[in-house]
Coordinates of C-alpha atoms in Angstrom, one line a residue:
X22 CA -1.0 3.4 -5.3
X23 CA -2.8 6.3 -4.3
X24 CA -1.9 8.8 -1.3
X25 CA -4.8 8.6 1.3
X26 CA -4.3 12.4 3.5
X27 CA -2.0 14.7 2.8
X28 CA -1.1 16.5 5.9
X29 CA -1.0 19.8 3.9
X30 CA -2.9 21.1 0.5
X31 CA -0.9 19.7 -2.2
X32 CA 1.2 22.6 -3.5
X33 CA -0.5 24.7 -6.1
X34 CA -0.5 27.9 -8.5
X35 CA 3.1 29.8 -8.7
X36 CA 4.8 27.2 -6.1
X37 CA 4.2 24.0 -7.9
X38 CA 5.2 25.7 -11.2
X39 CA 8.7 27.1 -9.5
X40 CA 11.8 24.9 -11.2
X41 CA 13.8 22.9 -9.2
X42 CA 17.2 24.1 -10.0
X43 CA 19.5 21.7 -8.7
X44 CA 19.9 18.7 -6.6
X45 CA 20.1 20.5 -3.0
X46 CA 16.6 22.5 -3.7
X47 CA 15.3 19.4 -4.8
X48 CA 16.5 17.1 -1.7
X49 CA 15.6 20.1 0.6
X50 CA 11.7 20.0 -0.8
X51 CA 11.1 16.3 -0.5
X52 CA 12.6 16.2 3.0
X53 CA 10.1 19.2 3.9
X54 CA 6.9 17.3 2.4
X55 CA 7.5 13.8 3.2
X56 CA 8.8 13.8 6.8
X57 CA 6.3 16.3 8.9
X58 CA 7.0 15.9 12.2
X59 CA 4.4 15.8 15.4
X60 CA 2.1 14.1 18.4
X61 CA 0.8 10.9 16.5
X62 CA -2.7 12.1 16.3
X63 CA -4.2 10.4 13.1
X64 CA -5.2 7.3 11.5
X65 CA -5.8 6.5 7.7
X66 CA -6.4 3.0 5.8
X67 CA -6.1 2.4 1.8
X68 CA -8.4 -1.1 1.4
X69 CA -8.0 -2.7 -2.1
X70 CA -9.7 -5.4 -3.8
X71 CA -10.0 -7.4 -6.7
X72 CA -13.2 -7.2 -8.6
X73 CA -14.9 -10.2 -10.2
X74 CA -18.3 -11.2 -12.0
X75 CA -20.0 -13.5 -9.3
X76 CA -21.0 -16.1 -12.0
X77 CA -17.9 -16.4 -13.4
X78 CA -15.0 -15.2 -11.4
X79 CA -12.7 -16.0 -14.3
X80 CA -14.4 -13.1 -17.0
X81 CA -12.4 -10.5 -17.9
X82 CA -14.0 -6.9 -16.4
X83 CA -15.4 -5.2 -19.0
X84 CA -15.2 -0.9 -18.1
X85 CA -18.7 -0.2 -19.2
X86 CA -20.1 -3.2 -16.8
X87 CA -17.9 -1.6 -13.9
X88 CA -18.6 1.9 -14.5
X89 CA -22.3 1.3 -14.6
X90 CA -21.8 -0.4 -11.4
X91 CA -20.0 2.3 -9.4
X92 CA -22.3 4.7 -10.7
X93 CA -21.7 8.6 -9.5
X94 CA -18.6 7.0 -7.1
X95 CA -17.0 5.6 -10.7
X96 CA -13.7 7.2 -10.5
X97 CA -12.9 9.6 -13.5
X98 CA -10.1 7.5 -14.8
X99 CA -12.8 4.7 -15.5
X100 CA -15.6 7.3 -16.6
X101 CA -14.6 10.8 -17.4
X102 CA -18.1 12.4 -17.3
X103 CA -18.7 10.6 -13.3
X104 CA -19.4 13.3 -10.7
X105 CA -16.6 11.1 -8.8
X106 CA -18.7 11.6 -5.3
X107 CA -17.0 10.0 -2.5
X108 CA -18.6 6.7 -0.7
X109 CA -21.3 7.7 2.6
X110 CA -18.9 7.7 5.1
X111 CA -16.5 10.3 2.9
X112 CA -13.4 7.9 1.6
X113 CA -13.1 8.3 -1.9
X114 CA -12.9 5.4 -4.3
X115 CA -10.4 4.8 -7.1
X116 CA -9.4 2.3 -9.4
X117 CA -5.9 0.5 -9.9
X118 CA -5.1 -0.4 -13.1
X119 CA -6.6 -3.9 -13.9
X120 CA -9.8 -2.4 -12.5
X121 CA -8.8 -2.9 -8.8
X122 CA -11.3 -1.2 -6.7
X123 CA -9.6 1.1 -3.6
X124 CA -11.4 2.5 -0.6
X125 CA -9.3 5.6 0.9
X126 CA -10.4 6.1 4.1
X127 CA -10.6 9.8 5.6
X128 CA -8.2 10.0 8.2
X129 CA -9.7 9.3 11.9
X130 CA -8.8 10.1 15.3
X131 CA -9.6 6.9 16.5
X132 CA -9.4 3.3 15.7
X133 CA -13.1 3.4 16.9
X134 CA -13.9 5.9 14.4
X135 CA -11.6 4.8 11.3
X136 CA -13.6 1.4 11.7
X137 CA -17.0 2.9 11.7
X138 CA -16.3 5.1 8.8
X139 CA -14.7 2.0 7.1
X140 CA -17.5 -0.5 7.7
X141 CA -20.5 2.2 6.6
X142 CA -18.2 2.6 3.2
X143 CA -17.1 -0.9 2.6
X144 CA -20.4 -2.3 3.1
X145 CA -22.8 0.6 0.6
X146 CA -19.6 -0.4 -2.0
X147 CA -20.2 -4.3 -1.6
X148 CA -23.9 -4.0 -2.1
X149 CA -23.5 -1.1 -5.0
X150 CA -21.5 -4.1 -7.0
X151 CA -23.8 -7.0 -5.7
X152 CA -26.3 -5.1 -7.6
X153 CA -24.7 -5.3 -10.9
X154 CA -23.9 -9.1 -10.7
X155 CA -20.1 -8.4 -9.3
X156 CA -18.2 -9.5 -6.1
X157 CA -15.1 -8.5 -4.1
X158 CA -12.6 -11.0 -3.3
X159 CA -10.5 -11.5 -0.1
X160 CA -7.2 -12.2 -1.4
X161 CA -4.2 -10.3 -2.2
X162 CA -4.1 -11.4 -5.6
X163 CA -6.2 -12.1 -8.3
X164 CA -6.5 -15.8 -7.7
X165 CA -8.7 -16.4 -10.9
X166 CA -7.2 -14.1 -13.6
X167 CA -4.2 -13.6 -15.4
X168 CA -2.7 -9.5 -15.0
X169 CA -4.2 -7.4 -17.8
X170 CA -5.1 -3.1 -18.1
X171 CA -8.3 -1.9 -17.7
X172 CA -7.6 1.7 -17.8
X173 CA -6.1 3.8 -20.4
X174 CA -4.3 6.6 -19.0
X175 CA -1.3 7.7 -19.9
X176 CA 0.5 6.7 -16.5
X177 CA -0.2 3.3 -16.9
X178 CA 0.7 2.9 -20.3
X179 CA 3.8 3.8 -19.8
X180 CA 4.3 2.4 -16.8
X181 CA 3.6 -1.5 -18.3
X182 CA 5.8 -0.7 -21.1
X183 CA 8.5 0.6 -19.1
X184 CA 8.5 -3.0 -16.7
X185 CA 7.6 -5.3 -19.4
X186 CA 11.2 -5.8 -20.2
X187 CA 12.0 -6.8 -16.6
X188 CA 9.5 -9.8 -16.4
X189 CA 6.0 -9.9 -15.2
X190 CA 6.2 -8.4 -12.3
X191 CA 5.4 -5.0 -12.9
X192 CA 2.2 -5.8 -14.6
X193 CA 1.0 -8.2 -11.9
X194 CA 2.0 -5.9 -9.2
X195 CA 0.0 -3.1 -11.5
X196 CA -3.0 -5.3 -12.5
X197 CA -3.3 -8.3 -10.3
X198 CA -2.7 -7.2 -6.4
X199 CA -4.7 -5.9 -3.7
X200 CA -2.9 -4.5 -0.5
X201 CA -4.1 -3.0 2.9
X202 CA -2.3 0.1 3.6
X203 CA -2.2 1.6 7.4
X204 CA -1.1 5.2 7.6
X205 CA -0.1 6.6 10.4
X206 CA 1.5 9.8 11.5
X207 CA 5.0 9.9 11.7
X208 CA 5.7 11.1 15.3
X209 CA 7.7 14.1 17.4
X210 CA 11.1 14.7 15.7
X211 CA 13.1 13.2 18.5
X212 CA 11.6 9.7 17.8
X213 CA 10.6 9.5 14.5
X214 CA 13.8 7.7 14.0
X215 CA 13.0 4.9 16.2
X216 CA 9.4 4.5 14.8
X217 CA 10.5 5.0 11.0
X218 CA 12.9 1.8 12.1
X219 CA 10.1 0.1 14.1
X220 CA 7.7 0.6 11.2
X221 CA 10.2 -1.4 8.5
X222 CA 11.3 -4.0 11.6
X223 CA 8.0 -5.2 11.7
X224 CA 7.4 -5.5 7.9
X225 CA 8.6 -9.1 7.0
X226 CA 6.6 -10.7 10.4
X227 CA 3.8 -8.8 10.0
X228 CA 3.9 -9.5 6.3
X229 CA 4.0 -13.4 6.9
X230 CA 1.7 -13.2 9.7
X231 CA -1.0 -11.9 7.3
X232 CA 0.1 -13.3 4.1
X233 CA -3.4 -13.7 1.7
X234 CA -2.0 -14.3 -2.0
X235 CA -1.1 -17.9 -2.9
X236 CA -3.1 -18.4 -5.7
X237 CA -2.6 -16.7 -9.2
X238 CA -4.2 -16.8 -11.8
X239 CA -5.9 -20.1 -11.6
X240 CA -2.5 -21.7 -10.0
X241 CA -1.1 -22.4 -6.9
X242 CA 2.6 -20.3 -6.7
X243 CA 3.9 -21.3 -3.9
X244 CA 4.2 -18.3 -2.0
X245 CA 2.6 -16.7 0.9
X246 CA 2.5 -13.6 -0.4
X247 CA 3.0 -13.6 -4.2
X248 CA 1.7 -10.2 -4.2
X249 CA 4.6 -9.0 -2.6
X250 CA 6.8 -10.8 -4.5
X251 CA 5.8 -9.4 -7.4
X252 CA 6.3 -5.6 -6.0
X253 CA 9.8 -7.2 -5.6
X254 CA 10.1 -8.0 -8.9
X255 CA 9.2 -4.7 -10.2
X256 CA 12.2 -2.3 -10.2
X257 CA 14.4 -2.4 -7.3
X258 CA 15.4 1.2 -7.0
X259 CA 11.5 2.2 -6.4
X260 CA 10.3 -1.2 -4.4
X261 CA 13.1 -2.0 -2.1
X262 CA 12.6 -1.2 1.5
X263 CA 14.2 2.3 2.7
X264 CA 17.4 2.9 4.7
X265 CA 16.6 3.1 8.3
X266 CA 19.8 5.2 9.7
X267 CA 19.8 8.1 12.0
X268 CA 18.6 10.7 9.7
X269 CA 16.0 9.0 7.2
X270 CA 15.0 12.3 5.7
X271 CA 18.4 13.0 4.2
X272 CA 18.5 9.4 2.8
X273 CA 15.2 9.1 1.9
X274 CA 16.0 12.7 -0.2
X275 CA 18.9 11.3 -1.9
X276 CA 17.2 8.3 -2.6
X277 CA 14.2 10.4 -4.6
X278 CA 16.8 12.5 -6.5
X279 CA 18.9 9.1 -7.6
X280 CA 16.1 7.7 -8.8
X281 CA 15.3 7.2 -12.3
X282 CA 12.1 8.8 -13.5
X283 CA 9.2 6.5 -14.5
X284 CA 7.2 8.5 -16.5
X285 CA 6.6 12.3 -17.7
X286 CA 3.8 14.1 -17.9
X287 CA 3.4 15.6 -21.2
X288 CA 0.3 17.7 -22.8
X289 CA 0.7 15.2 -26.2
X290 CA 2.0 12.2 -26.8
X291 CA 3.3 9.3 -24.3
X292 CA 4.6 9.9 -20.9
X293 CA 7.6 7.4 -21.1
X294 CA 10.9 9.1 -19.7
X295 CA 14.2 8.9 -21.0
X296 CA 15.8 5.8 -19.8
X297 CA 18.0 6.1 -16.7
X298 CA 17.6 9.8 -16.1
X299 CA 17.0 10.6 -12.5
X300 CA 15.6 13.6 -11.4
X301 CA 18.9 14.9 -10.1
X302 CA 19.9 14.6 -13.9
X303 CA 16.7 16.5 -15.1
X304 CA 17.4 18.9 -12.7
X305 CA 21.3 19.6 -13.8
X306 CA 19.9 20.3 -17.2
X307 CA 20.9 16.7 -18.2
X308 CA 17.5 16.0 -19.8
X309 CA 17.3 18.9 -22.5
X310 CA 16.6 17.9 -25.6
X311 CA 15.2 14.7 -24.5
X312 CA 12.4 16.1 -22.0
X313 CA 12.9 19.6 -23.1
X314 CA 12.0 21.9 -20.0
X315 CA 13.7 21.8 -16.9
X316 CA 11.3 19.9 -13.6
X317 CA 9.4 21.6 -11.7
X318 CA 8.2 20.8 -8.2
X319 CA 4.6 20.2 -9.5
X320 CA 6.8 16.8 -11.5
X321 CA 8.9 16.1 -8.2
X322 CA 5.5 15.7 -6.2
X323 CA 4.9 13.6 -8.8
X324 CA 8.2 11.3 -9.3
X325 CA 7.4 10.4 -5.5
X326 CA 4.1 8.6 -6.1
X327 CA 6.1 6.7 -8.8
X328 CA 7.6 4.6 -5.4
X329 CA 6.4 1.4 -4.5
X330 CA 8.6 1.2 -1.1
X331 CA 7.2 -1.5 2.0
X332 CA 6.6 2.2 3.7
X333 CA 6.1 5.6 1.7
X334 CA 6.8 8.6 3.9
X335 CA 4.3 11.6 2.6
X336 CA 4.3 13.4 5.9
X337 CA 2.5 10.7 7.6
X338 CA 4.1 7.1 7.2
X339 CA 2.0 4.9 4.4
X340 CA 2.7 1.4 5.4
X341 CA 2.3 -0.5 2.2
X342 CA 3.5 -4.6 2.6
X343 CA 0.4 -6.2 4.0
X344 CA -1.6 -8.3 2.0
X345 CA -5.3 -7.7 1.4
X346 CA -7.4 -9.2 4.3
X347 CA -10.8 -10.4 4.5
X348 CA -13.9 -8.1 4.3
X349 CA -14.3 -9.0 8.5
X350 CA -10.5 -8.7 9.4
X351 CA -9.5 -5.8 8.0
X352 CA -9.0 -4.0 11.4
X353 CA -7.1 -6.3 12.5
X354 CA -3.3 -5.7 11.4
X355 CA -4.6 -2.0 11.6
X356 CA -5.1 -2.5 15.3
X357 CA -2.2 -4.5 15.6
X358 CA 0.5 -2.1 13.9
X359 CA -1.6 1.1 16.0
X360 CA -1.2 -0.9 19.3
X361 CA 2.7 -1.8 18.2
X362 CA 3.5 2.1 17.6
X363 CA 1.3 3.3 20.5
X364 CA 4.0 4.2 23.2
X365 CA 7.9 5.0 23.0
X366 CA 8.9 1.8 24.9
X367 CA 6.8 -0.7 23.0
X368 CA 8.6 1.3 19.7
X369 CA 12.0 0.0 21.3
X370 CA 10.4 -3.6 22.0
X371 CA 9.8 -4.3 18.4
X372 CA 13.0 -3.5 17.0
X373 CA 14.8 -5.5 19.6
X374 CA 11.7 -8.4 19.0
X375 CA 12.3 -8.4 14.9
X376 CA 15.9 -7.8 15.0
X377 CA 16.4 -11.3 13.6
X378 CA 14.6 -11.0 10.8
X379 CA 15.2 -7.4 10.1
X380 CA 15.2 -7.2 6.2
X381 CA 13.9 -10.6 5.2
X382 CA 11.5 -9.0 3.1
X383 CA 11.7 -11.9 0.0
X384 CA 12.2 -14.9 2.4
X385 CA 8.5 -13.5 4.3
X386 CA 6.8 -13.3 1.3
X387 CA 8.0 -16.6 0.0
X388 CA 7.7 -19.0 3.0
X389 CA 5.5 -16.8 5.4
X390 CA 4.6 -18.5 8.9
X391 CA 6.3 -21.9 7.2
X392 CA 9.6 -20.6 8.2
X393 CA 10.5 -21.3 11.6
X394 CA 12.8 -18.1 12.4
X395 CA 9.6 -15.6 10.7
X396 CA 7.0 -17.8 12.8
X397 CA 9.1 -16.9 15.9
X398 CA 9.2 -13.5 15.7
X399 CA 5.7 -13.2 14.3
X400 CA 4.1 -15.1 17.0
X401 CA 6.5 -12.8 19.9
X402 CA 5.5 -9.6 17.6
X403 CA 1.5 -10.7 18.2
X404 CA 1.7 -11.3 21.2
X405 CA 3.3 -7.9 22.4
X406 CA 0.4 -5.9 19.9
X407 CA -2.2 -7.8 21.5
X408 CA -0.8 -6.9 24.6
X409 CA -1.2 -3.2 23.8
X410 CA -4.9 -3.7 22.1
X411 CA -6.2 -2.6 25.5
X412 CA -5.0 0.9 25.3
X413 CA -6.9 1.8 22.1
X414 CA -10.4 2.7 22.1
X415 CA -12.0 0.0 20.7
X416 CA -14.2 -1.8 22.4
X417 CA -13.4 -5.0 25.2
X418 CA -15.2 -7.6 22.2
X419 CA -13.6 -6.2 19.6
X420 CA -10.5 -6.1 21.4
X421 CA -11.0 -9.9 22.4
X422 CA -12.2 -10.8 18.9
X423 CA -8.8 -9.2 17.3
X424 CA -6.7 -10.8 19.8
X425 CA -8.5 -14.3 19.0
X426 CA -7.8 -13.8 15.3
X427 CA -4.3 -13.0 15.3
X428 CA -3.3 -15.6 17.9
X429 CA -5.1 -18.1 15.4
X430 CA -3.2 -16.8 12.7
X431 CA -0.1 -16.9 14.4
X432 CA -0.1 -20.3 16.3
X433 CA -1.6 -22.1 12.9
X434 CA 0.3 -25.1 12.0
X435 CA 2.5 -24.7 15.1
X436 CA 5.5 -27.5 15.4
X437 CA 4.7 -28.9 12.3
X438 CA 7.4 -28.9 9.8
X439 CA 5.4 -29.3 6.3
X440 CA 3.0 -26.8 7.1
X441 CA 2.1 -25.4 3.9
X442 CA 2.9 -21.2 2.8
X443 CA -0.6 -20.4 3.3
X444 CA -2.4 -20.8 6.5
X445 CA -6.2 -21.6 6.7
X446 CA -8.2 -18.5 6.1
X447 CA -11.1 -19.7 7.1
X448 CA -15.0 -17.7 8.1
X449 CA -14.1 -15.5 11.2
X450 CA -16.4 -13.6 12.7
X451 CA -15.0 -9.4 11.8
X452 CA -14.6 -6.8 13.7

């Protein structure tokens, strides 16, 4: 849940105190920050994972056990004293709420690169917990333990109480999952419509193809992806997937402003916001009394990190619905979705490939590869990215073993009918 580059310093001093008088200032600032426009040029990728005591997967994480683990890269929600020093290779390490650990990744110019710089981080952090008696796990979900908080903040506190009342999503979204998120720059202005489309078209196959969160908890649900189910679950007007028309800046604007606030940040006291007030409404004056100073852009920077959309635009495009790999196939959705945005014609060849499954984000996550009309269009959606492998810089092995991976993913259980959600997940050699 944490923003990986920003393509320009966060705003600071007299601008991010200036208020946000009124709707159209505040629609005109997110469309300026979040859709920044120019030659894809950069790569990013946001790696979470579960934490888990090796001898007993099942043991709740205690903080001091974890801090002592990370040592100076223990994040400062975690440990407040920690230097906070970033992994070898530079990404810097942070912590979801049930204690999630998440490798941010410096942006690269290359795949070649961001998988180098990945590997040398990924690995010092797997060793740094090995040391302490603790593991990562592969899956999207914890498949051992039940959702609960391990950090205190004020954010999170607020944010369980404000979706307990909606079911357990929010918490198991909060405390539970583990995503891989590819960001990628969001392209010249004359066809950043077609990729922003592109980006969501691919979404449910791409989600089904790599689907890694059956188990829950000690219990099978059922799902391919129950991770992304429970995102679902969580509050529609911040977790449903983005409008795709001609002009998704505008949309995307209106959207921010419309939605309700999740939290406030306040010097004392808890963060929770007045229910139902959007920011358009704290920005009319409609909050007084209740929040008692009118928003500034420092808080509209912040409402947008409360959104938990399949893609997050923050002037680059964070691509948020796919499942938690394995420590050895990380790269390869990354390569897959990079090779699938590479070139203006293969942009138009995926939205006319996923057309007929465009916005079949629950019955992805739900059924994955099991149902026959996702299977289709993930298997023609493979083959056309590992088509285009060829054109990145990666190596002809690592190209090869990518391509071998996918198609194994996506031709698993082929013709049978009672396939189960899940395909096998099985040792592969990584990348």
């Amino acid at each position: 849940m944490t923003a990986v580059r920003p393509t320009s310093p966060a705003p600071g001093g007299a601008v991010a105190a200036k208020v946000v008088s009124d709707r159209a200032e505040g629609e005109a600032y997110v469309a300026s920050v979040c859709f920044k426009h120019g030659p894809p040029r950069l790569l990013g990728v946001e790696l979470e994972y579960t934490v888990h005591y090796a001898q007993d997967p099942r043991r709740p994480l205690d903080r001091a056990d974890l801090a002592r683990a990370l040592g100076p890269h223990a994040p400062r929600t975690l440990s407040p004293e920690s230097p906070a020093r970033p992994l070898p290779a530079g990404s810097p390490l942070t912590l979801e709420p049930g204690g999630q650990v998440e490798i941010s990744a410096l942006p690269q110019a290359s795949l070649r690169e961001l998988a180098d710089a990945v590997a040398a981080d990924l690995a010092h952090l797997t060793e740094l917990l090995a040391r302490h008696g603790f593991v990562l796990r592969d899956d999207g979900i914890d498949a051992h333990r039940a959702p609960a908080r391990l950090l205190d903040t004020p954010r999170y506190a607020a944010m369980e109480r404000r979706f307990a009342p909606m079911g357990d999503g929010g918490v198991t979204m909060m405390c539970s999952t583990a995503g891989l998120q590819v960001c990628v720059d969001a392209g010249e202005a004359d066809s950043f419509a077609a990729r922003w489309a592109a980006v969501h078209a691919l979404g449910p196959p791409l989600l089904a193809l790599f689907a890694n969160s059956r188990r829950h908890a000690g219990r099978d649900t059922g799902a391919a992806s129950a991770r992304w189910l429970a995102v679902m679950a969580t509050e529609a007007c911040r977790t449903a997937a983005a409008a795709c028309g001609p002009d998704p800046a505008a949309s995307w604007s209106r959207r921010i402003m419309d939605t309700p606030l999740l939290v406030v940040r306040r010097g004392e006291g808890p963060w929770d916001a007045p229910d139902g007030l959007t920011f358009a409404d704290w920005a009319a004056g409609r909050g007084a009394g209740r929040v008692l100073r009118r928003p500034t852009v420092a808080d509209l920077d912040y409402h947008l990190t409360t959104m938990f959309t399949p893609v997050r635009p923050h002037g680059y495009l964070e691509v948020r619905y796919l499942d938690a790999q394995p420590r050895d196939r990380w790269l390869h959705p990354v390569a897959l979705l990079t090779a699938l945005l590479d070139r203006p014609s293969t942009v138009d060849r995926v939205r006319e490939v996923c057309a007929p499954v465009d916005g079949e984000w629950e019955r992805a996550a739900r059924a994955g590869m099991a149902d026959p009309r996702i299977a289709a269009v993930a298997r023609e959606v493979a083959d056309l990215g590992c088509a285009e492998l060829a054109r990145t810089d990666l190596t002809e092995e690592t190209v090869n073993r990518i391509s071998e991976g996918v198609q194994r993913l996506a031709h698993a259980g082929e013709g049978r009918n009672d396939r189960p959600a899940a395909v096998d997940r099985g040792a592969e050699p990584g990348a």
